[in-house]
Amino acid sequence: MPTVLSGIQPSGQLHLGNWAGAIRQFVDLQRDHDLFVFVASYHALTTTRGEELRSATRQVVIDYLAFGLDPHRAHIYLQQDVPEVTELAWILSCVCPKHLMDKAVSFKDKVARGLSASVGLYTYPILQAADILIVDADLVPVGKDQVQHIEITRDLAAKFNHHSGQEVFKLPDYRLAEHAQVLPGVDGEKMSKSYGNTIDPFMEEKALRKRIMKIVTDPTPQEEPKNPESCTVFQIFQGVTGAGDPRSQALADRYRAGGMGYGHAKQDLYELLMDTFSEARQRRAQLMAHPAQVDEVLAMGAAAARERAAQVMARVRSAAGL
Ligand code: ADP
Ligand code: TRP
C-alpha cells in the first residue's frame, strides 16, 4: 500500500475551506493507503505559541476525527510527538543550499503579510521536507500553494541520496486536491483564517445560519434570473456537494429561472451544511466530552509514526556517518 502523508498547521479554527481542500481528501485516502496525518505544531511556532497553540493543536485533532478520519485506518499524530523530525530537519539543512530557501515564495508572502521574518519561518520548507521523508511517503496531497515545498523536498532528498551514494530517501510525489477549486469565504475572497471570512461547520446552529446570511451577494432583484457561477453562495454550495451533484444542478436551475432571492439560496446552503455535517457535529460533541479518547488516538498515532521514523533515521544516521 502506498504511504501518504499530509498535515495542517494549528494556527486557528479549521473551516469549510480546509475541509473541502484538504480533510475531505484525507478521509477518502484512508480507505486504500497507509495514511499519516499530523498536526504541524512545530510549524505553527512560526506564528503562535503558548496556550493559543496548545488549544488549536487539540482542536485540529478533534476536527480531524469529527470529519471522519478513522484512527484504525489512519495514523493521526502531533508533530511534537515525533521529535526525530527536528533531527532530520537539521541534517537536511546541512545539504540545503541557501539559494533554495531564498527562492521559496511562501517566506516572502508571509513576511509581506506582516509575519516576523524569523529563521524558523525562513527554513520552514526544510522542516516540511523532514515531515515527509521521515515516513517514506510516496504521495503528499496538498493545495497549490504547497507544490513548491514538495519540489524542495524532492530536491533535498535527491541531494542527500547523491552525497551518500545510496537511496536513503524515497522521492515523494504530490497530488492536488480533486476539487482543487478554492472555496470563497463570506466576502467572496478565498476563505482563509487570515481574512476573517470563514464558515465553521461546527458552529452552533443559529450562529451558523447568521454567518451564512452574511455572505455578500449582488443587488439583482428577486424576480430576475441570476448567474449561479458568479455567486458566492452557489460556489460554496457546489464546493460542498461536488460539481456534478444533482443538488447543485437543481439549485443552479432555480438561479437561472428567476423568482428566487439570494435569501432562499442561503437557506438551502444552511440546510446542506446541517445535513452534510450532522454526523460530524455529533462526533465532535462526543469527542469534546471524552478527552481521554483523543489522547488514546494520539498515543497510537505517535507510536506508529515513531516506529517508521526510527527505521528511516537508522538509514539516515548511518549514511551521514553519525
Ligand atoms: P488558511 O488559508 O485558512 O490559513 P491553511 O493555509 O492552513 O488555511 O490551509 C490548510 C489546508 O486547507 C491546505 O491544504 C489548503 O490548501 C486548504 N485550504 C485552505 N483554505 C482553502 C480554501 N478556501 N479552499 C480550498 N482549500 C483550502
Ligand atoms: N505547510 C503546510 C500548510 O501550510 C502544512 C505542512 C507542514 C505540511 N508539513 C507538511 C503539509 C507536510 C504536507 C506535508 O498547509
Coordinates of C-alpha atoms in Angstrom, one line a residue, residues 55-224:
S55 CA -5.7 24.6 22.3
A56 CA -5.6 25.0 18.5
T57 CA -3.5 21.8 18.3
R58 CA -6.1 19.9 20.2
Q59 CA -8.9 21.3 18.2
V60 CA -7.4 20.2 14.9
V61 CA -7.2 16.6 16.2
I62 CA -10.8 16.7 17.3
D63 CA -11.8 18.2 14.0
Y64 CA -9.9 15.5 12.0
L65 CA -11.7 12.8 13.9
A66 CA -15.1 14.6 13.7
F67 CA -14.7 15.0 9.9
G68 CA -14.3 11.2 9.6
L69 CA -10.6 10.3 9.9
D70 CA -10.6 6.8 11.5
P71 CA -7.7 6.2 13.9
H72 CA -7.8 2.5 13.0
R73 CA -7.2 3.3 9.3
A74 CA -5.0 6.5 9.6
H75 CA -2.1 7.3 11.9
I76 CA -3.1 10.6 13.5
Y77 CA -0.4 12.3 15.5
L78 CA 1.2 15.5 16.7
Q79 CA 4.4 16.7 15.1
Q80 CA 5.9 17.4 18.5
D81 CA 5.4 13.7 19.5
V82 CA 7.9 12.7 16.8
P83 CA 10.9 14.7 17.8
E84 CA 13.1 12.8 15.3
V85 CA 11.6 15.2 12.7
T86 CA 13.7 18.1 14.1
E87 CA 16.9 15.9 14.0
L88 CA 16.2 15.1 10.4
A89 CA 15.4 18.8 9.6
W90 CA 18.9 19.7 10.9
I91 CA 20.6 17.0 8.8
L92 CA 18.7 18.2 5.7
S93 CA 19.5 21.8 6.4
C94 CA 23.2 20.8 6.0
V95 CA 22.7 19.6 2.4
C96 CA 20.3 22.5 1.6
P97 CA 21.9 25.3 -0.4
K98 CA 20.9 28.7 0.9
H99 CA 19.6 29.8 -2.5
L100 CA 16.9 27.1 -2.4
M101 CA 15.4 28.8 0.6
D102 CA 15.9 32.3 -1.0
K103 CA 13.7 31.1 -3.9
A104 CA 10.8 29.9 -1.6
V105 CA 7.8 32.1 -2.2
S106 CA 5.9 31.3 1.0
F107 CA 8.5 33.1 3.1
K108 CA 8.3 36.2 1.1
D109 CA 4.5 36.1 1.0
K110 CA 4.2 35.6 4.8
V111 CA 6.7 38.4 5.5
A112 CA 4.8 40.6 3.1
R113 CA 1.6 39.8 5.1
G114 CA 3.3 41.0 8.3
L115 CA 4.7 37.8 9.9
S116 CA 8.0 38.2 11.6
A117 CA 10.9 37.1 9.4
S118 CA 12.4 34.5 11.8
V119 CA 15.0 31.9 10.8
G120 CA 12.3 29.3 11.6
L121 CA 10.0 30.9 9.0
Y122 CA 12.9 31.0 6.5
T123 CA 13.8 27.3 6.9
Y124 CA 10.1 26.2 7.2
P125 CA 10.3 24.1 4.0
I126 CA 13.2 22.1 5.4
L127 CA 11.1 21.1 8.4
Q128 CA 8.3 20.2 6.0
A129 CA 10.7 18.0 4.0
A130 CA 11.6 16.2 7.2
D131 CA 7.9 15.5 7.9
I132 CA 7.5 13.9 4.5
L133 CA 10.8 12.0 4.2
I134 CA 10.7 10.6 7.8
V135 CA 7.7 8.3 7.0
D136 CA 9.0 7.3 3.5
A137 CA 5.9 9.0 1.9
D138 CA 5.1 8.1 -1.7
L139 CA 2.5 10.8 -2.0
V140 CA 1.6 14.1 -0.4
P141 CA -1.9 15.6 -1.1
V142 CA -1.6 19.4 -1.0
G143 CA -3.1 22.6 -2.1
K144 CA -1.5 24.6 -5.0
D145 CA 0.4 26.8 -2.6
Q146 CA 2.3 23.8 -1.2
V147 CA 3.7 22.4 -4.5
Q148 CA 7.0 24.3 -4.2
H149 CA 7.5 22.8 -0.8
I150 CA 7.2 19.3 -2.3
E151 CA 9.6 20.2 -5.0
I152 CA 12.1 21.4 -2.4
T153 CA 11.6 18.1 -0.5
R154 CA 12.4 16.1 -3.7
D155 CA 15.4 18.3 -4.2
L156 CA 16.8 17.8 -0.7
A157 CA 16.1 14.0 -0.8
A158 CA 17.9 13.7 -4.1
K159 CA 20.9 15.8 -2.8
F160 CA 21.2 13.6 0.3
N161 CA 21.0 10.4 -1.7
H162 CA 23.6 11.8 -4.2
H163 CA 26.0 12.8 -1.4
S164 CA 25.8 9.5 0.3
G165 CA 25.8 7.4 -2.8
Q166 CA 22.7 5.4 -1.6
E167 CA 18.9 5.5 -2.0
V168 CA 18.4 6.6 1.6
F169 CA 15.2 8.6 0.8
K170 CA 12.2 7.9 -1.4
L171 CA 11.3 10.9 -3.6
P172 CA 7.7 11.8 -2.9
D173 CA 5.1 12.9 -5.5
Y174 CA 2.3 15.4 -4.8
R175 CA -1.4 15.2 -5.6
L176 CA -3.5 18.3 -5.9
A177 CA -7.0 18.1 -4.4
E178 CA -9.5 16.8 -6.8
H179 CA -11.8 19.6 -6.2
A180 CA -8.8 21.9 -6.4
Q181 CA -11.1 24.9 -6.8
V182 CA -10.7 27.4 -4.0
L183 CA -13.7 27.9 -1.7
P184 CA -14.6 31.5 -1.3
G185 CA -15.4 33.0 2.1
V186 CA -18.4 35.2 3.1
D187 CA -16.8 38.2 1.4
G188 CA -16.2 36.3 -1.9
E189 CA -12.4 36.2 -1.4
K190 CA -10.5 32.9 -0.7
M191 CA -11.8 31.5 2.5
S192 CA -8.9 31.8 5.0
K193 CA -8.5 32.1 8.7
S194 CA -6.2 35.1 8.0
Y195 CA -9.1 37.0 6.3
G196 CA -11.7 36.5 9.0
N197 CA -14.2 35.4 6.3
T198 CA -14.5 31.7 7.2
I199 CA -17.5 29.5 7.8
D200 CA -17.1 26.9 10.6
P201 CA -19.4 23.9 10.0
F202 CA -19.3 23.2 13.8
M203 CA -20.8 26.5 14.8
E204 CA -23.9 26.4 16.9
E205 CA -27.0 26.3 14.6
K206 CA -28.2 29.9 15.0
A207 CA -24.7 31.3 14.7
L208 CA -24.1 29.2 11.6
R209 CA -27.3 30.4 9.9
K210 CA -26.5 34.0 10.8
R211 CA -23.0 33.6 9.3
I212 CA -24.4 32.2 6.0
M213 CA -26.9 35.1 5.8
K214 CA -23.8 37.4 5.9
I215 CA -22.5 36.1 2.5
V216 CA -22.1 39.0 0.2
T217 CA -24.4 38.9 -2.9
D218 CA -25.1 41.4 -5.7
P219 CA -28.3 43.5 -5.7
T220 CA -30.1 41.6 -8.5
P221 CA -33.9 41.8 -7.6
Q222 CA -35.6 38.5 -6.6
E223 CA -37.7 38.2 -9.8
E224 CA -34.7 38.3 -12.2

